CSV table of C-alpha atoms in Angstrom, one decimal:
chain,number,residue,atom,x,y,z
A,1,MET,CA,-9.1,-45.5,9.1
A,2,THR,CA,-5.5,-45.3,7.5
A,3,VAL,CA,-4.2,-43.6,10.6
A,4,ILE,CA,-5.5,-46.2,12.8
A,5,LYS,CA,-3.8,-48.9,10.5
A,6,ILE,CA,-0.6,-46.8,10.9
A,7,CYS,CA,-0.8,-46.5,14.6
A,8,ILE,CA,-1.3,-49.9,15.1
A,9,LEU,CA,1.6,-51.2,12.8
A,10,ALA,CA,3.9,-48.5,14.6
A,11,LEU,CA,3.0,-49.8,18.0
A,12,ALA,CA,3.6,-53.4,17.1
A,13,GLY,CA,6.9,-52.6,15.5
A,14,VAL,CA,8.2,-50.7,18.4
A,15,LEU,CA,7.1,-53.7,20.7
A,16,PHE,CA,9.0,-55.8,18.2
A,17,ILE,CA,12.2,-53.4,18.2
A,18,VAL,CA,12.5,-53.5,21.9
A,19,ILE,CA,12.3,-57.4,21.9
A,20,VAL,CA,14.8,-57.5,19.0
A,21,LYS,CA,17.2,-54.5,20.4
A,22,GLY,CA,17.9,-56.6,23.6
A,23,HIS,CA,19.2,-59.6,21.8
A,24,THR,CA,20.8,-58.2,18.5
A,25,PRO,CA,20.6,-54.0,18.6
A,26,ALA,CA,21.6,-53.6,14.7
A,27,TYR,CA,18.7,-55.5,13.8
A,28,GLY,CA,16.7,-53.1,15.9
A,29,THR,CA,17.6,-50.4,13.6
A,30,VAL,CA,17.0,-51.9,10.4
A,31,LEU,CA,13.3,-52.6,11.8
A,32,GLN,CA,13.1,-49.1,12.7
A,33,MET,CA,13.9,-47.9,9.3
A,34,CYS,CA,11.6,-50.4,7.9
A,35,ILE,CA,8.5,-49.3,9.8
A,36,ILE,CA,9.4,-46.0,9.2
A,37,ILE,CA,9.3,-46.8,5.3
A,38,VAL,CA,6.0,-48.9,5.7
A,39,VAL,CA,4.6,-45.7,7.6
A,40,PHE,CA,5.4,-43.6,5.0
A,41,VAL,CA,4.1,-46.0,2.1
A,42,GLY,CA,1.0,-45.9,4.2
A,43,THR,CA,0.5,-42.0,3.7
A,44,ILE,CA,0.9,-42.3,0.1
A,45,PRO,CA,-3.2,-42.3,-0.5
A,46,ASP,CA,-3.7,-39.2,1.6
A,47,VAL,CA,-0.7,-37.3,0.2
A,48,LYS,CA,-1.9,-38.1,-3.3
A,49,GLN,CA,-5.4,-36.9,-2.5
A,50,LEU,CA,-3.6,-33.3,-1.0
A,51,LEU,CA,-1.9,-33.2,-4.1
A,52,GLN,CA,-5.0,-33.5,-6.2
A,53,ALA,CA,-6.9,-31.1,-4.0
A,54,MET,CA,-4.2,-28.6,-4.7
A,55,GLU,CA,-4.0,-28.8,-8.5
A,56,VAL,CA,-7.6,-27.6,-8.5
A,57,ILE,CA,-6.6,-24.6,-6.2
A,58,GLN,CA,-6.0,-21.8,-8.7
A,59,LEU,CA,-6.5,-19.1,-6.1
A,60,THR,CA,-6.2,-15.6,-8.2
A,61,GLU,CA,-4.0,-14.5,-11.0
A,62,TYR,CA,-1.6,-13.4,-8.3
A,63,PHE,CA,-0.8,-17.0,-7.2
A,64,SER,CA,-0.7,-20.0,-9.2
A,65,ASN,CA,-0.5,-23.7,-7.8
A,66,SER,CA,3.4,-23.4,-9.1
A,67,GLY,CA,4.2,-21.5,-5.7
A,68,LEU,CA,2.2,-24.1,-3.8
A,69,LYS,CA,4.4,-27.0,-5.5
A,70,VAL,CA,7.5,-25.3,-4.7
A,71,MET,CA,6.4,-25.1,-1.2
A,72,LEU,CA,5.4,-28.9,-0.8
A,73,LYS,CA,8.6,-29.7,-2.3
A,74,VAL,CA,10.5,-28.1,0.4
A,75,PHE,CA,8.1,-29.1,3.1
A,76,SER,CA,8.6,-33.0,1.6
A,77,VAL,CA,12.5,-32.6,1.5
A,78,LEU,CA,12.7,-31.2,5.1
A,79,ALA,CA,10.4,-33.7,6.6
A,80,VAL,CA,12.3,-36.3,5.1
A,81,GLY,CA,15.8,-34.8,6.2
A,82,SER,CA,14.2,-34.3,9.8
A,83,VAL,CA,13.2,-38.0,9.9
A,84,CYS,CA,16.3,-39.4,8.9
A,85,SER,CA,18.1,-37.2,11.1
A,86,ASP,CA,16.0,-38.3,14.0
A,87,ILE,CA,16.7,-41.9,13.4
A,88,CYS,CA,20.5,-41.0,13.3
A,89,ARG,CA,20.4,-39.3,16.6
A,90,ASP,CA,18.3,-42.2,18.1
A,91,ASN,CA,21.2,-44.4,17.2
A,92,GLY,CA,23.9,-41.9,18.8
A,93,GLU,CA,25.2,-40.5,15.5
A,94,GLY,CA,24.3,-36.6,16.4
A,95,ALA,CA,27.3,-35.7,13.8
A,96,ILE,CA,25.6,-37.5,11.2
A,97,ALA,CA,22.3,-36.0,12.1
A,98,GLY,CA,23.6,-32.7,11.8
A,99,ALA,CA,24.9,-33.1,8.6
A,100,VAL,CA,21.7,-34.9,7.3
A,101,GLU,CA,19.8,-31.8,8.8
A,102,LEU,CA,22.1,-29.6,6.7
A,103,SER,CA,21.8,-31.3,3.6
A,104,ALA,CA,18.4,-31.5,3.9
A,105,LYS,CA,18.0,-27.5,4.4
A,106,LEU,CA,20.6,-26.9,1.5
A,107,ALA,CA,18.5,-29.2,-0.8
A,108,ALA,CA,15.1,-27.3,0.3
A,109,ILE,CA,17.0,-24.1,-0.6
A,110,ALA,CA,18.2,-25.6,-3.9
A,111,CYS,CA,14.5,-26.3,-4.4
A,112,ALA,CA,13.3,-23.1,-3.8
A,113,LEU,CA,16.1,-21.1,-5.8
A,114,PRO,CA,13.8,-20.2,-8.8
A,115,VAL,CA,11.7,-18.4,-6.3
A,116,PHE,CA,14.3,-16.6,-4.8
A,117,THR,CA,15.9,-15.6,-8.0
A,118,ALA,CA,12.4,-14.5,-8.8
A,119,VAL,CA,12.0,-12.5,-5.9
A,120,ILE,CA,15.6,-10.7,-6.3
A,121,SER,CA,15.3,-10.2,-9.6
A,122,LEU,CA,11.7,-8.3,-8.7
A,123,ALA,CA,13.4,-6.4,-6.0
A,124,THR,CA,15.8,-5.1,-8.6
A,125,ALA,CA,13.2,-4.4,-11.0
A,126,PHE,CA,11.5,-2.1,-8.4
A,127,LEU,CA,14.7,-0.5,-7.8
A,128,LYS,CA,15.2,0.6,-11.6
A,129,GLY,CA,11.9,1.6,-11.5
B,1,MET,CA,-5.4,-0.7,19.7
B,2,ARG,CA,-4.0,2.4,18.7
B,3,LYS,CA,-4.4,1.4,14.8
B,4,PHE,CA,-8.1,1.0,15.3
B,5,LYS,CA,-8.5,4.2,17.1
B,6,LEU,CA,-6.4,5.9,14.2
B,7,ILE,CA,-9.1,4.0,11.9
B,8,PHE,CA,-12.0,5.2,13.8
B,9,THR,CA,-10.8,8.8,14.0
B,10,TYR,CA,-10.2,8.8,10.1
B,11,PHE,CA,-13.6,7.7,9.4
B,12,VAL,CA,-15.1,10.3,11.9
B,13,SER,CA,-13.2,13.0,9.8
B,14,VAL,CA,-14.5,11.7,6.8
B,15,ALA,CA,-18.4,11.7,8.5
B,16,LEU,CA,-17.2,15.4,10.0
B,17,LEU,CA,-16.7,16.6,6.4
B,18,PHE,CA,-20.5,16.0,5.6
B,19,PHE,CA,-21.1,18.9,8.5
B,20,LEU,CA,-18.6,21.5,7.0
B,21,PRO,CA,-20.5,24.6,6.8
B,22,VAL,CA,-21.0,25.5,3.2
B,23,SER,CA,-19.7,29.2,1.8
B,24,CYS,CA,-21.8,30.2,-1.1
B,25,SER,CA,-20.7,33.0,-3.3
B,26,ALA,CA,-21.8,34.8,-6.7
B,27,PHE,CA,-19.9,33.2,-9.5
B,28,ASP,CA,-17.2,35.5,-10.9
B,29,SER,CA,-17.6,35.7,-14.4
B,30,ASN,CA,-14.8,38.0,-15.2
B,31,ILE,CA,-12.2,35.8,-14.2
B,32,ASP,CA,-13.1,33.5,-16.8
B,33,ASP,CA,-12.4,36.0,-19.3
B,34,TYR,CA,-8.9,35.1,-18.9
B,35,ASP,CA,-9.2,32.2,-21.2
B,36,GLN,CA,-8.4,34.7,-23.9
B,37,GLU,CA,-4.9,35.2,-22.5
B,38,TYR,CA,-4.5,31.9,-21.6
B,39,ASP,CA,-5.7,28.7,-23.0
B,40,PHE,CA,-7.0,26.8,-20.0
B,41,GLY,CA,-8.4,23.9,-22.4
B,42,SER,CA,-4.6,23.0,-22.3
B,43,PHE,CA,-5.5,21.7,-18.4
B,44,ILE,CA,-7.4,19.1,-19.8
B,45,SER,CA,-4.4,17.4,-21.8
B,46,THR,CA,-2.7,16.9,-18.7
B,47,LEU,CA,-5.3,14.8,-17.1
B,48,SER,CA,-4.8,11.0,-17.1
B,49,ASP,CA,-7.4,8.5,-19.1
B,50,ASP,CA,-8.8,7.4,-15.8
B,51,THR,CA,-9.7,10.7,-14.4
B,52,LEU,CA,-11.2,12.0,-18.0
B,53,ALA,CA,-13.1,8.2,-17.8
B,54,ILE,CA,-14.7,9.7,-14.4
B,55,LEU,CA,-15.2,13.1,-15.4
B,56,ASP,CA,-17.0,12.0,-18.2
B,57,GLU,CA,-19.1,9.3,-16.0
B,58,ILE,CA,-20.1,12.3,-14.2
B,59,GLY,CA,-21.3,14.4,-17.2
B,60,ILE,CA,-18.3,16.8,-17.5
B,61,ASP,CA,-17.2,16.5,-20.9
B,62,GLU,CA,-15.4,19.6,-21.2
B,63,LEU,CA,-14.1,23.0,-19.1
B,64,SER,CA,-17.3,24.8,-19.6
B,65,LEU,CA,-19.9,26.5,-17.2
B,66,ASP,CA,-22.9,24.5,-18.3
B,67,ASP,CA,-20.9,21.1,-17.8
B,68,ILE,CA,-20.0,21.7,-14.3
B,69,PHE,CA,-23.2,22.9,-13.0
B,70,SER,CA,-25.7,20.5,-14.7
B,71,VAL,CA,-23.7,17.5,-12.7
B,72,ASP,CA,-26.3,15.0,-11.9
B,73,PRO,CA,-25.8,14.2,-8.1
B,74,SER,CA,-26.8,10.4,-8.8
B,75,LYS,CA,-24.1,10.3,-11.1
B,76,VAL,CA,-21.7,11.7,-8.9
B,77,PHE,CA,-22.9,9.4,-6.1
B,78,ASP,CA,-22.8,6.1,-8.6
B,79,ALA,CA,-19.2,7.1,-9.7
B,80,LEU,CA,-18.3,7.5,-5.6
B,81,LEU,CA,-19.7,3.8,-5.3
B,82,GLY,CA,-17.9,2.4,-8.3
B,83,MET,CA,-14.6,3.8,-6.6
B,84,VAL,CA,-15.2,2.4,-3.3
B,85,VAL,CA,-16.3,-0.9,-4.5
B,86,LYS,CA,-13.2,-0.9,-7.1
B,87,ALA,CA,-10.8,0.2,-4.2
B,88,VAL,CA,-11.9,-2.5,-1.7
B,89,LYS,CA,-12.1,-5.3,-4.2
B,90,GLU,CA,-8.7,-6.1,-5.0
B,91,PRO,CA,-7.8,-5.7,-1.0
B,92,VAL,CA,-10.2,-8.3,-0.1
B,93,ARG,CA,-9.2,-10.5,-2.7
B,94,PHE,CA,-5.2,-10.4,-2.0
B,95,MET,CA,-6.4,-10.7,1.7
B,96,SER,CA,-8.2,-14.1,1.1
B,97,VAL,CA,-5.0,-15.2,-1.0
B,98,VAL,CA,-2.1,-14.1,1.6
B,99,MET,CA,-4.1,-15.6,4.3
B,100,GLY,CA,-4.6,-18.9,2.8
B,101,ILE,CA,-1.1,-19.1,1.9
B,102,VAL,CA,0.0,-18.2,5.3
B,103,ILE,CA,-2.2,-20.8,6.8
B,104,ILE,CA,-0.7,-23.5,4.3
B,105,VAL,CA,2.7,-22.5,5.3
B,106,THR,CA,1.7,-22.5,8.8
B,107,LEU,CA,0.2,-26.0,8.7
B,108,MET,CA,3.2,-27.2,7.1
B,109,GLY,CA,5.8,-25.7,9.7
B,110,SER,CA,4.0,-27.3,12.8
B,111,PHE,CA,5.2,-30.5,11.4
B,112,LEU,CA,8.5,-29.7,11.2
B,113,ASP,CA,11.1,-29.4,14.1
B,114,SER,CA,12.5,-25.9,12.6
B,115,PRO,CA,10.1,-24.4,10.1
B,116,LYS,CA,12.5,-21.4,9.4
B,117,THR,CA,13.6,-22.6,6.0
B,118,LEU,CA,9.9,-23.2,5.1
B,119,ASN,CA,8.9,-19.6,6.5
B,120,MET,CA,11.4,-18.1,4.3
B,121,VAL,CA,10.2,-20.0,1.1
B,122,GLY,CA,6.3,-19.0,2.1
B,123,GLY,CA,7.7,-15.4,2.5
B,124,ALA,CA,9.5,-15.1,-0.6
B,125,THR,CA,6.3,-17.1,-2.5
B,126,LEU,CA,4.4,-14.3,-0.8
B,127,SER,CA,6.5,-11.9,-2.1
B,128,LEU,CA,5.8,-12.8,-5.6
B,129,CYS,CA,2.3,-13.1,-5.1
B,130,THR,CA,2.1,-9.3,-3.6
B,131,ALA,CA,4.2,-8.0,-6.1
B,132,VAL,CA,1.7,-7.7,-9.2
B,133,PRO,CA,-1.1,-5.8,-7.2
B,134,VAL,CA,1.6,-3.8,-5.4
B,135,ALA,CA,3.2,-2.6,-8.8
B,136,GLY,CA,-0.2,-1.5,-9.9
B,137,VAL,CA,-1.1,0.6,-6.8
B,138,VAL,CA,2.4,2.1,-7.1
B,139,THR,CA,2.1,3.0,-10.6
B,140,SER,CA,-1.3,4.8,-10.2
B,141,SER,CA,-0.3,6.6,-7.2
B,142,PHE,CA,3.1,7.8,-9.5
B,143,SER,CA,0.6,8.8,-11.9
B,144,VAL,CA,-1.6,10.8,-9.6
B,145,LEU,CA,1.3,12.8,-8.5
B,146,GLU,CA,2.5,13.2,-12.0
B,147,THR,CA,-1.1,14.4,-12.5
B,148,LEU,CA,-1.4,16.7,-9.7
B,149,ASN,CA,2.4,18.1,-10.7
B,150,ALA,CA,1.6,18.8,-14.2
B,151,PHE,CA,-1.7,20.4,-13.2
B,152,THR,CA,-0.2,23.0,-10.4
B,153,THR,CA,2.5,23.6,-12.6
B,154,ALA,CA,-0.2,24.5,-15.5
B,155,PHE,CA,-1.7,26.6,-12.6
B,156,SER,CA,1.4,28.7,-12.2
B,157,GLY,CA,0.8,29.9,-15.9
B,158,VAL,CA,-2.6,31.0,-15.1
B,159,PHE,CA,-1.3,32.8,-12.1
B,160,CYS,CA,0.7,34.7,-14.7
B,161,ALA,CA,-2.1,35.2,-16.9
B,162,VAL,CA,-4.4,36.7,-14.3
B,163,VAL,CA,-1.6,39.0,-12.9
B,164,SER,CA,-0.9,40.2,-16.2
B,165,SER,CA,-4.6,40.7,-17.0
B,166,SER,CA,-5.2,42.4,-13.7
B,167,GLY,CA,-2.8,45.1,-14.7
B,168,ARG,CA,-0.9,44.6,-11.2
B,169,ILE,CA,2.7,43.7,-12.4
B,170,ASN,CA,4.3,44.6,-9.1
B,171,MET,CA,2.5,41.2,-8.0
B,172,GLY,CA,5.5,39.4,-9.4
B,173,VAL,CA,7.4,40.0,-6.3
B,174,SER,CA,4.7,39.9,-4.1
B,175,TYR,CA,3.5,37.2,-1.6
B,176,ALA,CA,1.3,35.3,-4.0
B,177,THR,CA,3.7,35.0,-6.1
B,178,LEU,CA,6.0,33.4,-3.7
B,179,THR,CA,3.1,30.8,-2.5
B,180,VAL,CA,2.4,29.8,-6.0
B,181,PHE,CA,5.7,29.3,-7.2
B,182,SER,CA,6.7,27.8,-3.7
B,183,ASP,CA,3.7,25.3,-4.1
B,184,THR,CA,4.8,24.6,-8.0
B,185,LEU,CA,8.3,23.8,-6.8
B,186,PHE,CA,7.1,21.6,-3.5
B,187,SER,CA,4.8,19.5,-5.6
B,188,ALA,CA,7.7,18.8,-8.3
B,189,VAL,CA,10.0,18.0,-5.2
B,190,LEU,CA,7.8,15.5,-4.1
B,191,SER,CA,6.8,14.1,-7.6
B,192,GLY,CA,10.4,13.6,-8.3
B,193,VAL,CA,11.4,12.4,-4.7
B,194,SER,CA,8.7,10.1,-3.7
B,195,GLN,CA,9.1,7.7,-7.0
B,196,PRO,CA,12.8,6.5,-6.1
B,197,VAL,CA,12.3,6.1,-2.2
B,198,VAL,CA,8.8,4.2,-2.8
B,199,ASN,CA,10.5,1.9,-5.2
B,200,LEU,CA,13.4,1.4,-2.8
B,201,THR,CA,11.2,0.6,0.1
B,202,CYS,CA,9.1,-1.8,-1.8
B,203,SER,CA,12.2,-3.5,-3.1
B,204,LEU,CA,13.6,-3.9,0.6
B,205,GLY,CA,10.3,-5.1,1.2
B,206,PHE,CA,10.2,-7.8,-1.1
B,207,LEU,CA,13.9,-8.8,0.1
B,208,SER,CA,12.7,-8.9,3.6
B,209,CYS,CA,11.3,-12.1,2.8
B,210,PHE,CA,14.8,-13.4,3.4
B,211,ASP,CA,15.9,-13.6,6.9
B,212,MET,CA,18.6,-11.1,6.8
B,213,GLY,CA,18.5,-10.5,10.9
B,214,GLY,CA,16.2,-7.4,10.2
B,215,PHE,CA,18.9,-5.4,8.0
B,216,THR,CA,16.4,-4.6,5.1
B,217,GLU,CA,13.7,-3.4,7.9
B,218,LYS,CA,16.5,-1.4,9.1
B,219,ILE,CA,17.4,0.4,6.0
B,220,SER,CA,14.0,0.9,4.9
B,221,GLN,CA,13.2,2.5,8.3
B,222,ILE,CA,16.1,4.7,7.5
B,223,VAL,CA,14.8,5.4,4.1
B,224,ARG,CA,11.3,6.3,5.3
B,225,LYS,CA,12.6,8.4,8.2
B,226,LEU,CA,14.5,10.7,5.4
B,227,TYR,CA,11.6,10.9,3.3
B,228,VAL,CA,9.1,11.9,6.5
B,229,PHE,CA,11.9,14.5,7.4
B,230,VAL,CA,11.8,15.8,3.8
B,231,LEU,CA,8.2,15.7,3.6
B,232,SER,CA,7.7,17.4,6.9
B,233,PHE,CA,10.2,20.1,6.0
B,234,ILE,CA,8.2,20.9,2.9
B,235,GLY,CA,5.1,21.0,5.1
B,236,THR,CA,6.5,23.0,7.6
B,237,VAL,CA,7.6,25.5,4.9
B,238,PHE,CA,4.3,25.4,2.9
B,239,SER,CA,2.4,25.8,6.1
B,240,GLY,CA,4.7,28.7,7.1
B,241,ILE,CA,4.3,30.4,3.8
B,242,VAL,CA,0.3,30.1,3.9
B,243,THR,CA,0.2,31.3,7.4
B,244,LEU,CA,2.8,34.3,7.3
B,245,LYS,CA,0.2,36.8,6.2
B,246,GLY,CA,-3.1,34.5,6.3
B,247,VAL,CA,-3.3,35.7,2.7
B,248,LEU,CA,-6.7,33.4,2.4
B,249,SER,CA,-7.8,33.1,5.9
B,250,ASP,CA,-9.6,35.5,8.0
B,251,GLY,CA,-8.3,33.9,11.0
B,252,GLU,CA,-11.7,32.5,12.4
B,253,ASP,CA,-10.9,29.8,14.8
B,254,THR,CA,-14.6,28.2,15.5
B,255,LEU,CA,-15.1,25.3,17.7
B,256,GLY,CA,-16.4,23.4,14.7
B,257,ALA,CA,-12.9,24.4,12.8
B,258,ARG,CA,-10.8,23.5,16.0
B,259,SER,CA,-12.4,20.0,16.3
B,260,ILE,CA,-12.0,19.2,12.4
B,261,ARG,CA,-8.2,20.2,12.9
B,262,PHE,CA,-7.6,18.2,15.5
B,263,VAL,CA,-9.2,15.4,13.7
B,264,VAL,CA,-7.1,16.0,11.0
B,265,GLY,CA,-4.2,16.5,12.6
B,266,ARG,CA,-4.4,13.2,14.5
B,267,SER,CA,-5.8,11.1,11.8
B,268,LEU,CA,-3.6,11.8,8.6
B,269,PRO,CA,-0.3,10.1,8.2
B,270,VAL,CA,3.1,12.3,8.5
B,271,VAL,CA,1.4,15.4,7.1
B,272,GLY,CA,-1.7,15.6,9.5
B,273,GLY,CA,0.2,18.7,11.4
B,274,THR,CA,0.7,20.7,8.1
B,275,VAL,CA,-3.0,19.9,6.5
B,276,SER,CA,-4.3,20.9,9.9
B,277,GLU,CA,-2.4,23.9,10.1
B,278,THR,CA,-3.5,25.1,6.9
B,279,TYR,CA,-7.1,24.0,7.3
B,280,SER,CA,-8.1,27.3,7.8
B,281,THR,CA,-6.2,28.4,4.5
B,282,LEU,CA,-7.7,25.2,2.6
B,283,VAL,CA,-11.2,26.0,3.3
B,284,SER,CA,-10.9,30.0,2.2
B,285,SER,CA,-9.5,28.7,-0.7
B,286,LEU,CA,-12.4,26.5,-1.4
B,287,SER,CA,-14.9,29.4,-0.6
B,288,LEU,CA,-13.1,31.6,-3.2
B,289,ILE,CA,-13.2,29.4,-6.0
B,290,LYS,CA,-16.3,30.5,-7.8
B,291,ASN,CA,-15.0,30.6,-11.2
B,292,THR,CA,-15.4,27.9,-13.9
B,293,VAL,CA,-11.3,27.0,-13.7
B,294,GLY,CA,-11.3,27.0,-10.0
B,295,VAL,CA,-14.2,24.6,-9.8
B,296,PHE,CA,-13.1,22.5,-12.7
B,297,GLY,CA,-9.7,22.4,-10.8
B,298,ILE,CA,-11.0,21.1,-7.6
B,299,ILE,CA,-13.2,18.7,-8.9
B,300,THR,CA,-10.6,17.3,-11.2
B,301,VAL,CA,-8.0,17.3,-8.1
B,302,ALA,CA,-10.6,15.3,-6.1
B,303,VAL,CA,-11.5,12.7,-9.2
B,304,THR,CA,-8.0,12.5,-9.5
B,305,VAL,CA,-6.9,11.8,-6.0
B,306,LEU,CA,-9.9,10.3,-4.6
B,307,PRO,CA,-9.8,6.8,-6.3
B,308,THR,CA,-6.0,6.4,-5.9
B,309,LEU,CA,-6.5,7.4,-1.7
B,310,LEU,CA,-9.4,5.2,-1.4
B,311,GLN,CA,-7.6,2.3,-3.2
B,312,LEU,CA,-4.3,3.0,-0.9
B,313,LEU,CA,-6.3,3.2,2.5
B,314,GLY,CA,-8.2,-0.3,1.4
B,315,TRP,CA,-4.7,-1.7,0.9
B,316,ILE,CA,-3.0,-0.4,4.1
B,317,PHE,CA,-5.9,-1.9,6.1
B,318,ALA,CA,-5.3,-5.2,4.0
B,319,LEU,CA,-1.6,-5.4,4.5
B,320,GLU,CA,-2.2,-4.8,8.3
B,321,ALA,CA,-4.9,-7.2,9.0
B,322,CYS,CA,-2.8,-9.8,6.7
B,323,ALA,CA,0.7,-8.9,8.7
B,324,THR,CA,-1.2,-9.5,12.2
B,325,VAL,CA,-2.9,-12.7,10.9
B,326,SER,CA,0.8,-13.8,9.8
B,327,ASP,CA,2.1,-12.3,13.0
B,328,ILE,CA,-0.3,-14.8,15.3
B,329,LEU,CA,0.6,-17.8,13.0
B,330,GLY,CA,4.1,-17.1,13.5
B,331,ALA,CA,4.8,-16.3,9.9
B,332,GLU,CA,7.9,-14.0,10.7
B,333,GLY,CA,9.2,-13.4,6.8
B,334,SER,CA,5.8,-12.3,5.6
B,335,VAL,CA,5.1,-10.2,8.4
B,336,ASN,CA,8.2,-7.7,7.8
B,337,MET,CA,7.1,-7.9,4.3
B,338,LEU,CA,3.6,-7.0,4.7
B,339,ARG,CA,4.5,-4.2,7.2
B,340,VAL,CA,7.2,-2.6,4.9
B,341,LEU,CA,4.9,-2.5,2.4
B,342,LYS,CA,2.0,-0.9,4.6
B,343,ASP,CA,4.5,1.8,5.7
B,344,THR,CA,5.2,2.6,2.0
B,345,PHE,CA,1.7,3.0,1.1
B,346,ILE,CA,1.4,5.1,4.5
B,347,LEU,CA,4.2,7.5,2.9
B,348,LEU,CA,2.0,7.7,-0.6
B,349,VAL,CA,-1.0,8.6,1.2
B,350,ALA,CA,0.6,11.3,3.1
B,351,THR,CA,2.6,12.6,-0.2
B,352,ILE,CA,-0.5,12.6,-2.3
B,353,THR,CA,-2.8,14.4,0.4
B,354,ILE,CA,0.2,17.0,0.7
B,355,VAL,CA,0.3,17.6,-2.8
B,356,ALA,CA,-3.6,17.9,-3.2
B,357,THR,CA,-3.3,20.3,-0.3
B,358,VAL,CA,-0.7,22.4,-2.0
B,359,PHE,CA,-2.6,22.3,-5.2
B,360,ILE,CA,-5.9,23.7,-3.4
B,361,VAL,CA,-4.1,26.4,-1.7
B,362,SER,CA,-2.5,27.4,-5.3
B,363,VAL,CA,-5.7,27.8,-7.1
B,364,GLY,CA,-7.1,29.9,-3.8
B,365,VAL,CA,-4.1,32.2,-4.3
B,366,VAL,CA,-4.7,32.7,-8.0
B,367,ILE,CA,-8.1,33.4,-7.4
B,368,THR,CA,-7.3,36.0,-4.5
B,369,VAL,CA,-5.1,37.8,-7.0
B,370,LYS,CA,-8.2,39.0,-9.1
B,371,GLY,CA,-10.2,39.5,-5.8
B,372,GLY,CA,-7.7,42.1,-4.7
B,373,GLY,CA,-6.9,40.1,-1.4
B,374,VAL,CA,-3.2,40.5,-1.3
């Protein structure tokens, strides 16, 4: 049901933005951002449910849910960056969109840095025998 | 399709082993007198705890004729079944974990325009998950190689005892000496070289989760090719030595033997040609081994090698299955890592097979010296 609510909200928002943009384009962008935030807030219960399910997942001794948490963090950072860069691109700001994407990727790599460091130390340990 | 054919051929070859003709010979009790010159019991000290546990399970506690001939077939069957279950259990669990991670990464990636970064993180997470079981398999393979190497070296001592007891001092420069000592040298070289190569390819495999334009895969391919060259060279020299004079084989080449040679040549990775070439020598060696030390040696080799070979085969299958699923789902970082690790395990299978073959031929040569076959 949440999806239907979000879809109705999004469609109504788009219609409203089209009308507003005809008169004052600046307000159109503000409205667009507001609707995106509302849509994200609407998905919070589902995300919470997903996270709770992942807490339960303890696949084996090889893989703890900390790995899943890192992947979720990276995914969240990349998703937020992607949405933000799309907004920038819609408003004709390609350069800002590119910068946002780049910073999102850097932030994602920073989130995954403990995993990367662990892989490098693992490879070094194997090399040392 | 080719891989399925290979797997099918491998299983057919295993099935064919049950139809092999079995040579029966009278027990040569004289050879056991050599334990007065050489302490055969010292072999047992070269064995690993796992091997001793399996020997104990099938009812062989010590190097004695009574123990070897009173082995209960049901115990052997139970031990074999246990080995297979143990070998399959862990790879299957690993497969479920890997497929779970790959599916999660693919699902998350489908929400993004460019899932490259997420794939890299997924690949790195997968590397960390794979490290623990892979390290276990590699360690057990090295321990098998070390045991076989120690055992082959110990057999050189037996050879010296046999030669001195037989009163043929001129044997010291003969063909059999060359064979036994080249076998010892080959297993020592293989045990020594395989460890750094396998460690290097494994670490390159783990690093291949990072998208480096195929750099790590290319380096690991070069290392693998060099190792395969060394393995093939040793295999060629080894098969050259054992077929030089056909010291053990009588040159018989029946249809059955030809089919088995063909199947072995086609199915065994890297060393298939060598094992196929030395097949008749191998069979002759097995038919000649009719004393306590020989039988104990072969049982020990089987008990030492079989669990690890089964484990490696299980892992090769699991890694290939995971790589195929990852390939279908588009998780590139994981595919490279899984394939590099699979190729490393194939190298380990090849190395263990050739070292075991070398050992069996060594035992055969030791027995032939007494039998006057040289």
